[in-house]
Amino acid sequence: MTVRRLFGLGLSLWVLLAASPSLAVVETTGLTVEQESRAAALYGQLKCPVCKTQALGASTTFLAEEMKAQIRDMVRLGASDQEILQHYVDRYGEWILLSPPVHGSGLWAWLVPVAAALLGVFGAVLWLRRRAGGGPDDATVTEALSGDERRAIDALVGD
Amino acid sequence: MYNDSMRDVTGDTLPDRVVPPRRRWLRWLPLVIAGGFFALFARAVMVPVADLPDSPLLGRSAPGFVLAPLEGTAPVDSAAFFGQGRPVVLNFWASWCTVCVEEAADLERLHLEDGDDLLVLGIAIQDSPADARRFARRHGMSYPILLDPQGRSGIDYGMLGVPETFLIDREGIVRHRFIGAVTAAQVRDALASLGQAVSP
């Protein structure tokens, strides 16, 4: 009985230890590793308000650093990703999101790469087909010509 | 009766491909299309400062804050002056901001000349009290100044950088945002256009 209890205690301790990386708290920020990576992912979805064309995570300006600290606070308090992003959209507008909006002029940013890729594939297929059908060596051409064709050409050339 | 296409078929020596002159422009078509795509994409992704949409706060209640004053000890609650019958000129600045020097005199003039009709309120963003005090003295700023060492009040206003000024009307609604140094004339014009002009 006691042996089984000890075994059970050992097992639960082992499970706890094995799971500990996700429970570990990053000392400087007070966030778990999982929360920290969520915050970092959010830095990548927002723009730095000072530089405007750079991701928040790539910026070290005073406002960007404070926004990152604020995001960590909100993550710690249990806000969802959507709530956090909306918090900044409400204050700055939609342009603060790094991904362009899927409407208005932002739609082009989503459609253009797809259209370019499709056009590229279409062009490549066209080019490959033309190359395969249009550029065989002389021998095959001569062989492929029927007697009538050969005669017609000879007649024209000899003209 | 002897043309290029026939020579090609019969195997006479010819350059690999002969492109008729009228089709030569087609060679540049892929480049033109790619350039067009690139321009469209860039337009969709980039937000030039001049094209920044207006602050989403315009027309909404001014975000509140509770901050320590530069002079004094008791924290100041913005509820004490938003929507209390006087427009508020809320100016975000910092002692380390060089452009803020340009507007200091104009803000002080607004405070001295129109102080009965409006409230000029400064928030020193990410500043030390000592630096902020030195700057305020050097530029003769006598209007109330609050301290926000973290700068979160600025983020709540969607601030892009310092200086930035918000005009909040008598009802406590955000009406105007000035990016960069502001002048007394700009503030007065904006107030006049709201129908809340200061008495001459």
Tab-separated table of C-alpha atoms in Angstrom:
chain	number	residue	atom	x	y	z
A	1	MET	CA	0.000	0.000	0.000
A	2	THR	CA	2.665	2.471	0.991
A	3	VAL	CA	4.791	1.379	-1.946
A	4	ARG	CA	1.921	2.067	-4.306
A	5	ARG	CA	1.353	5.433	-2.693
A	6	LEU	CA	5.004	6.307	-3.029
A	7	PHE	CA	4.876	5.202	-6.649
A	8	GLY	CA	1.829	7.383	-7.239
A	9	LEU	CA	3.478	10.349	-5.592
A	10	GLY	CA	6.609	9.801	-7.664
A	11	LEU	CA	4.549	9.545	-10.836
A	12	SER	CA	2.657	12.753	-10.162
A	13	LEU	CA	5.923	14.518	-9.332
A	14	TRP	CA	7.395	13.261	-12.596
A	15	VAL	CA	4.365	14.464	-14.568
A	16	LEU	CA	4.620	17.839	-12.882
A	17	LEU	CA	8.310	18.135	-13.667
A	18	ALA	CA	7.847	16.973	-17.245
A	19	ALA	CA	5.186	19.620	-17.745
A	20	SER	CA	7.209	22.288	-16.002
A	21	PRO	CA	8.647	24.061	-19.073
A	22	SER	CA	5.168	25.280	-19.961
A	23	LEU	CA	4.520	26.292	-16.377
A	24	ALA	CA	7.882	27.929	-15.949
A	25	VAL	CA	7.710	31.646	-15.328
A	26	VAL	CA	10.092	33.931	-17.116
A	27	GLU	CA	11.600	35.832	-14.241
A	28	THR	CA	11.828	39.285	-15.759
A	29	THR	CA	8.284	39.522	-17.120
A	30	GLY	CA	6.288	37.218	-14.865
A	31	LEU	CA	4.792	35.443	-17.886
A	32	THR	CA	4.804	31.718	-18.542
A	33	VAL	CA	6.799	30.546	-21.536
A	34	GLU	CA	3.558	29.972	-23.400
A	35	GLN	CA	2.289	33.475	-22.580
A	36	GLU	CA	5.642	34.948	-23.577
A	37	SER	CA	5.482	33.316	-26.996
A	38	ARG	CA	1.888	34.516	-27.430
A	39	ALA	CA	3.008	38.066	-26.651
A	40	ALA	CA	5.889	37.749	-29.096
A	41	ALA	CA	3.504	36.536	-31.815
A	42	LEU	CA	1.344	39.609	-31.173
A	43	TYR	CA	4.353	41.922	-31.588
A	44	GLY	CA	4.590	40.483	-35.094
A	45	GLN	CA	0.976	41.315	-35.926
A	46	LEU	CA	1.193	45.019	-35.112
A	47	LYS	CA	3.077	47.947	-36.561
A	48	CYS	CA	5.281	50.265	-34.598
A	49	PRO	CA	3.247	53.510	-34.333
A	50	VAL	CA	6.362	55.683	-34.530
A	51	CYS	CA	8.001	54.108	-37.575
A	52	LYS	CA	4.726	52.946	-39.227
A	53	THR	CA	6.295	50.583	-41.751
A	54	GLN	CA	8.044	48.321	-39.270
A	55	ALA	CA	6.695	45.514	-37.126
A	56	LEU	CA	6.294	46.354	-33.459
A	57	GLY	CA	8.641	43.497	-32.560
A	58	ALA	CA	11.391	44.925	-34.756
A	59	SER	CA	11.221	48.370	-33.180
A	60	THR	CA	12.901	49.636	-30.040
A	61	THR	CA	11.458	53.151	-29.956
A	62	PHE	CA	10.053	54.322	-26.641
A	63	LEU	CA	6.422	53.891	-27.629
A	64	ALA	CA	7.026	50.461	-29.153
A	65	GLU	CA	8.730	49.233	-25.994
A	66	GLU	CA	5.805	50.504	-23.910
A	67	MET	CA	3.299	48.852	-26.221
A	68	LYS	CA	5.139	45.554	-25.849
A	69	ALA	CA	5.041	45.915	-22.061
A	70	GLN	CA	1.327	46.676	-22.275
A	71	ILE	CA	0.721	43.611	-24.455
A	72	ARG	CA	2.533	41.443	-21.895
A	73	ASP	CA	0.326	42.938	-19.176
A	74	MET	CA	-2.827	42.177	-21.131
A	75	VAL	CA	-1.659	38.618	-21.860
A	76	ARG	CA	-0.951	38.143	-18.164
A	77	LEU	CA	-4.456	39.357	-17.318
A	78	GLY	CA	-5.930	36.780	-19.693
A	79	ALA	CA	-6.982	38.924	-22.680
A	80	SER	CA	-7.441	37.039	-25.943
A	81	ASP	CA	-5.301	37.805	-29.014
A	82	GLN	CA	-8.332	39.323	-30.721
A	83	GLU	CA	-9.074	41.568	-27.749
A	84	ILE	CA	-5.496	42.804	-27.645
A	85	LEU	CA	-5.364	43.567	-31.380
A	86	GLN	CA	-8.744	45.315	-31.161
A	87	HIS	CA	-7.428	47.414	-28.268
A	88	TYR	CA	-4.907	48.996	-30.645
A	89	VAL	CA	-7.238	49.159	-33.645
A	90	ASP	CA	-9.671	51.171	-31.476
A	91	ARG	CA	-6.947	53.679	-30.621
A	92	TYR	CA	-4.881	53.837	-33.799
A	93	GLY	CA	-7.110	52.554	-36.582
A	94	GLU	CA	-6.847	49.482	-38.754
A	95	TRP	CA	-3.498	50.502	-40.249
A	96	ILE	CA	-1.799	49.504	-36.970
A	97	LEU	CA	-2.294	45.846	-37.977
A	98	LEU	CA	0.696	44.557	-39.909
A	99	SER	CA	-1.421	42.437	-42.264
A	100	PRO	CA	-3.354	44.678	-44.623
A	101	PRO	CA	-7.162	44.578	-44.268
A	102	VAL	CA	-9.056	42.144	-46.511
A	103	HIS	CA	-11.128	44.990	-47.981
A	104	GLY	CA	-10.659	48.328	-49.697
A	105	SER	CA	-7.214	49.050	-51.122
A	106	GLY	CA	-5.710	46.490	-48.722
A	107	LEU	CA	-7.425	43.789	-50.754
A	108	TRP	CA	-4.820	44.304	-53.498
A	109	ALA	CA	-2.092	43.105	-51.159
A	110	TRP	CA	-3.905	39.771	-50.864
A	111	LEU	CA	-4.997	39.412	-54.495
A	112	VAL	CA	-1.863	40.583	-56.295
A	113	PRO	CA	0.463	37.758	-55.137
A	114	VAL	CA	-2.169	35.122	-55.999
A	115	ALA	CA	-2.807	36.700	-59.407
A	116	ALA	CA	0.940	36.990	-60.051
A	117	ALA	CA	1.500	33.342	-59.106
A	118	LEU	CA	-1.368	32.153	-61.326
A	119	LEU	CA	-0.147	34.272	-64.223
A	120	GLY	CA	3.381	32.926	-63.673
A	121	VAL	CA	2.206	29.303	-63.778
A	122	PHE	CA	0.106	30.038	-66.868
A	123	GLY	CA	3.060	31.708	-68.561
A	124	ALA	CA	5.415	28.881	-67.627
A	125	VAL	CA	3.032	26.233	-68.989
A	126	LEU	CA	2.618	28.206	-72.204
A	127	TRP	CA	6.355	28.619	-72.585
A	128	LEU	CA	7.109	24.952	-71.867
A	129	ARG	CA	4.475	23.796	-74.324
A	130	ARG	CA	5.801	26.077	-77.013
A	131	ARG	CA	9.325	24.872	-76.380
A	132	ALA	CA	8.316	21.214	-76.465
A	133	GLY	CA	6.280	21.578	-79.663
A	134	GLY	CA	8.154	24.279	-81.496
A	135	GLY	CA	11.828	23.490	-81.196
A	136	PRO	CA	12.578	19.881	-82.209
A	137	ASP	CA	15.777	19.060	-84.078
A	138	ASP	CA	15.966	18.874	-87.860
A	139	ALA	CA	15.908	15.113	-88.146
A	140	THR	CA	12.545	14.716	-86.481
A	141	VAL	CA	11.084	17.487	-88.564
A	142	THR	CA	12.212	15.877	-91.777
A	143	GLU	CA	10.817	12.576	-90.637
A	144	ALA	CA	7.561	14.065	-89.542
A	145	LEU	CA	6.928	15.667	-92.899
A	146	SER	CA	4.669	13.691	-95.123
A	147	GLY	CA	5.538	13.199	-98.785
A	148	ASP	CA	2.927	15.769	-99.798
A	149	GLU	CA	4.322	18.383	-97.461
A	150	ARG	CA	7.853	17.749	-98.654
A	151	ARG	CA	6.746	18.119	-102.256
A	152	ALA	CA	4.854	21.304	-101.505
A	153	ILE	CA	7.883	22.826	-99.856
A	154	ASP	CA	10.211	21.713	-102.592
A	155	ALA	CA	7.892	23.286	-105.097
A	156	LEU	CA	7.900	26.558	-103.232
A	157	VAL	CA	11.627	26.615	-102.621
A	158	GLY	CA	12.403	25.663	-106.149
A	159	ASP	CA	10.136	28.434	-107.396
B	1	MET	CA	8.049	33.043	-102.209
B	2	TYR	CA	10.575	32.366	-99.602
B	3	ASN	CA	9.947	33.445	-96.103
B	4	ASP	CA	11.371	33.005	-92.652
B	5	SER	CA	8.963	30.427	-91.368
B	6	MET	CA	9.705	28.099	-94.257
B	7	ARG	CA	13.405	28.406	-93.897
B	8	ASP	CA	12.953	27.513	-90.282
B	9	VAL	CA	11.084	24.320	-91.087
B	10	THR	CA	13.426	23.195	-93.802
B	11	GLY	CA	16.336	23.497	-91.408
B	12	ASP	CA	18.376	26.211	-93.037
B	13	THR	CA	20.681	28.033	-90.664
B	14	LEU	CA	18.816	30.774	-88.933
B	15	PRO	CA	19.027	32.493	-85.566
B	16	ASP	CA	17.240	30.457	-82.883
B	17	ARG	CA	14.144	32.544	-82.891
B	18	VAL	CA	13.196	35.335	-85.198
B	19	VAL	CA	10.791	37.746	-83.600
B	20	PRO	CA	8.866	39.899	-86.023
B	21	PRO	CA	9.435	43.592	-85.175
B	22	ARG	CA	5.802	44.275	-84.384
B	23	ARG	CA	5.904	41.622	-81.656
B	24	ARG	CA	9.142	42.778	-80.091
B	25	TRP	CA	7.345	44.882	-77.482
B	26	LEU	CA	5.805	41.673	-76.152
B	27	ARG	CA	9.201	40.770	-74.697
B	28	TRP	CA	8.765	43.585	-72.187
B	29	LEU	CA	5.237	42.593	-71.277
B	30	PRO	CA	6.210	40.301	-68.359
B	31	LEU	CA	8.366	43.052	-66.895
B	32	VAL	CA	5.579	45.600	-67.256
B	33	ILE	CA	3.066	43.234	-65.642
B	34	ALA	CA	5.473	42.450	-62.792
B	35	GLY	CA	6.088	46.171	-62.253
B	36	GLY	CA	2.366	46.829	-62.184
B	37	PHE	CA	1.846	44.076	-59.639
B	38	PHE	CA	4.650	45.426	-57.491
B	39	ALA	CA	3.199	48.943	-57.536
B	40	LEU	CA	-0.264	47.695	-56.593
B	41	PHE	CA	1.158	45.602	-53.777
B	42	ALA	CA	3.284	48.443	-52.418
B	43	ARG	CA	0.305	50.799	-52.506
B	44	ALA	CA	-1.784	48.352	-50.528
B	45	VAL	CA	0.860	47.699	-47.880
B	46	MET	CA	2.457	51.092	-47.290
B	47	VAL	CA	0.765	53.805	-45.269
B	48	PRO	CA	2.421	57.173	-45.942
B	49	VAL	CA	2.174	59.532	-42.979
B	50	ALA	CA	0.287	62.094	-45.054
B	51	ASP	CA	-2.324	59.471	-45.919
B	52	LEU	CA	-2.814	58.265	-42.366
B	53	PRO	CA	-6.510	58.054	-41.681
B	54	ASP	CA	-7.862	60.372	-39.009
B	55	SER	CA	-7.609	59.209	-35.445
B	56	PRO	CA	-10.416	56.752	-34.681
B	57	LEU	CA	-10.910	58.722	-31.473
B	58	LEU	CA	-12.389	61.722	-33.299
B	59	GLY	CA	-16.028	62.051	-32.319
B	60	ARG	CA	-15.606	59.781	-29.312
B	61	SER	CA	-15.268	60.540	-25.612
B	62	ALA	CA	-11.741	61.461	-24.644
B	63	PRO	CA	-9.956	58.522	-22.971
B	64	GLY	CA	-9.514	59.186	-19.264
B	65	PHE	CA	-6.372	58.962	-17.160
B	66	VAL	CA	-5.147	59.469	-13.628
B	67	LEU	CA	-1.629	60.874	-13.495
B	68	ALA	CA	0.716	62.576	-11.076
B	69	PRO	CA	1.108	66.341	-11.547
B	70	LEU	CA	4.511	67.908	-12.148
B	71	GLU	CA	3.841	70.334	-9.302
B	72	GLY	CA	2.034	68.874	-6.303
B	73	THR	CA	1.472	65.361	-5.048
B	74	ALA	CA	-2.170	64.307	-5.352
B	75	PRO	CA	-2.888	62.316	-8.560
B	76	VAL	CA	-5.029	64.192	-11.051
B	77	ASP	CA	-8.100	62.544	-12.610
B	78	SER	CA	-8.972	63.693	-16.130
B	79	ALA	CA	-12.675	63.447	-15.216
B	80	ALA	CA	-12.148	66.732	-13.354
B	81	PHE	CA	-11.859	68.689	-16.633
B	82	PHE	CA	-13.203	66.592	-19.529
B	83	GLY	CA	-16.759	67.606	-20.333
B	84	GLN	CA	-16.814	70.278	-17.637
B	85	GLY	CA	-17.797	73.143	-19.934
B	86	ARG	CA	-14.345	74.170	-21.184
B	87	PRO	CA	-12.534	72.769	-24.206
B	88	VAL	CA	-9.235	71.068	-23.338
B	89	VAL	CA	-6.059	71.376	-25.387
B	90	LEU	CA	-4.264	68.156	-24.452
B	91	ASN	CA	-0.616	68.289	-25.437
B	92	PHE	CA	1.736	65.292	-25.275
B	93	TRP	CA	5.345	66.369	-25.063
B	94	ALA	CA	8.734	65.411	-23.636
B	95	SER	CA	11.839	67.272	-22.558
B	96	TRP	CA	13.896	65.078	-24.921
B	97	CYS	CA	11.756	66.118	-27.885
B	98	THR	CA	13.328	68.886	-29.938
B	99	VAL	CA	10.193	69.805	-31.920
B	100	CYS	CA	8.381	70.392	-28.614
B	101	VAL	CA	10.491	73.539	-28.151
B	102	GLU	CA	8.784	75.079	-31.213
B	103	GLU	CA	5.291	74.876	-29.785
B	104	ALA	CA	5.987	75.666	-26.114
B	105	ALA	CA	5.536	79.432	-26.542
B	106	ASP	CA	2.287	79.033	-28.502
B	107	LEU	CA	0.778	76.732	-25.904
B	108	GLU	CA	1.747	79.162	-23.161
B	109	ARG	CA	0.186	82.028	-25.137
B	110	LEU	CA	-3.065	80.064	-25.455
B	111	HIS	CA	-3.016	79.476	-21.708
B	112	LEU	CA	-2.386	83.132	-20.869
B	113	GLU	CA	-4.719	84.716	-23.431
B	114	ASP	CA	-7.579	82.213	-23.586
B	115	GLY	CA	-7.165	80.511	-20.226
B	116	ASP	CA	-10.673	81.548	-19.147
B	117	ASP	CA	-12.271	79.797	-22.098
B	118	LEU	CA	-10.114	76.729	-22.457
B	119	LEU	CA	-7.724	74.526	-20.514
B	120	VAL	CA	-4.221	73.852	-21.774
B	121	LEU	CA	-2.989	70.595	-20.266
B	122	GLY	CA	0.415	69.060	-20.896
B	123	ILE	CA	1.418	65.442	-20.388
B	124	ALA	CA	5.143	64.805	-20.227
B	125	ILE	CA	5.633	61.382	-21.787
B	126	GLN	CA	8.439	59.066	-20.679
B	127	ASP	CA	10.239	61.830	-18.899
B	128	SER	CA	11.857	62.241	-15.514
B	129	PRO	CA	10.221	64.844	-13.223
B	130	ALA	CA	13.518	66.735	-13.001
B	131	ASP	CA	13.981	66.946	-16.788
B	132	ALA	CA	10.343	67.880	-17.342
B	133	ARG	CA	10.538	70.604	-14.675
B	134	ARG	CA	13.731	72.026	-16.168
B	135	PHE	CA	12.156	72.148	-19.638
B	136	ALA	CA	8.953	73.748	-18.318
B	137	ARG	CA	10.896	76.453	-16.482
B	138	ARG	CA	13.207	77.186	-19.374
B	139	HIS	CA	10.236	77.684	-21.710
B	140	GLY	CA	8.074	79.491	-19.147
B	141	MET	CA	5.270	76.920	-19.211
B	142	SER	CA	2.797	77.897	-16.494
B	143	TYR	CA	-0.149	75.673	-17.529
B	144	PRO	CA	-0.737	72.423	-15.615
B	145	ILE	CA	1.518	69.507	-16.552
B	146	LEU	CA	1.073	65.857	-15.673
B	147	LEU	CA	3.695	63.128	-15.728
B	148	ASP	CA	3.329	59.823	-17.555
B	149	PRO	CA	6.683	58.072	-17.185
B	150	GLN	CA	5.403	54.961	-18.999
B	151	GLY	CA	3.501	56.785	-21.719
B	152	ARG	CA	0.355	54.655	-21.658
B	153	SER	CA	-1.935	57.687	-21.797
B	154	GLY	CA	-0.274	58.453	-25.129
B	155	ILE	CA	-0.962	54.927	-26.404
B	156	ASP	CA	-4.590	55.321	-25.312
B	157	TYR	CA	-4.783	58.365	-27.575
B	158	GLY	CA	-3.201	56.489	-30.471
B	159	MET	CA	-0.127	58.700	-30.243
B	160	LEU	CA	2.431	58.366	-33.060
B	161	GLY	CA	5.144	60.350	-31.320
B	162	VAL	CA	5.728	63.619	-29.514
B	163	PRO	CA	4.605	66.302	-29.862
B	164	GLU	CA	0.978	65.519	-30.525
B	165	THR	CA	-2.029	67.582	-29.453
B	166	PHE	CA	-5.695	66.699	-29.107
B	167	LEU	CA	-8.525	69.172	-29.002
B	168	ILE	CA	-11.320	68.002	-26.718
B	169	ASP	CA	-14.555	69.991	-26.885
B	170	ARG	CA	-16.709	71.291	-24.016
B	171	GLU	CA	-18.647	68.026	-23.977
B	172	GLY	CA	-15.497	65.956	-23.569
B	173	ILE	CA	-15.466	64.652	-27.172
B	174	VAL	CA	-12.163	64.398	-29.096
B	175	ARG	CA	-12.498	66.762	-32.074
B	176	HIS	CA	-9.082	67.277	-33.563
B	177	ARG	CA	-5.594	65.817	-33.641
B	178	PHE	CA	-2.496	67.870	-34.446
B	179	ILE	CA	0.557	65.781	-35.342
B	180	GLY	CA	3.818	67.625	-34.691
B	181	ALA	CA	4.235	71.140	-33.339
B	182	VAL	CA	0.933	72.997	-32.980
B	183	THR	CA	0.343	76.757	-33.174
B	184	ALA	CA	-2.082	78.917	-31.198
B	185	ALA	CA	-3.733	79.917	-34.482
B	186	GLN	CA	-4.375	76.295	-35.434
B	187	VAL	CA	-6.074	75.629	-32.102
B	188	ARG	CA	-8.183	78.791	-32.323
B	189	ASP	CA	-9.228	77.985	-35.899
B	190	ALA	CA	-10.215	74.474	-34.934
B	191	LEU	CA	-12.231	75.765	-31.973
B	192	ALA	CA	-13.950	78.340	-34.180
B	193	SER	CA	-14.884	75.638	-36.700
B	194	LEU	CA	-16.477	73.706	-33.832
B	195	GLY	CA	-18.498	76.739	-32.878
B	196	GLN	CA	-16.701	76.879	-29.546
B	197	ALA	CA	-14.511	79.833	-30.376
B	198	VAL	CA	-12.687	81.566	-27.562
B	199	SER	CA	-13.952	85.114	-26.867
B	200	PRO	CA	-11.711	87.697	-28.548
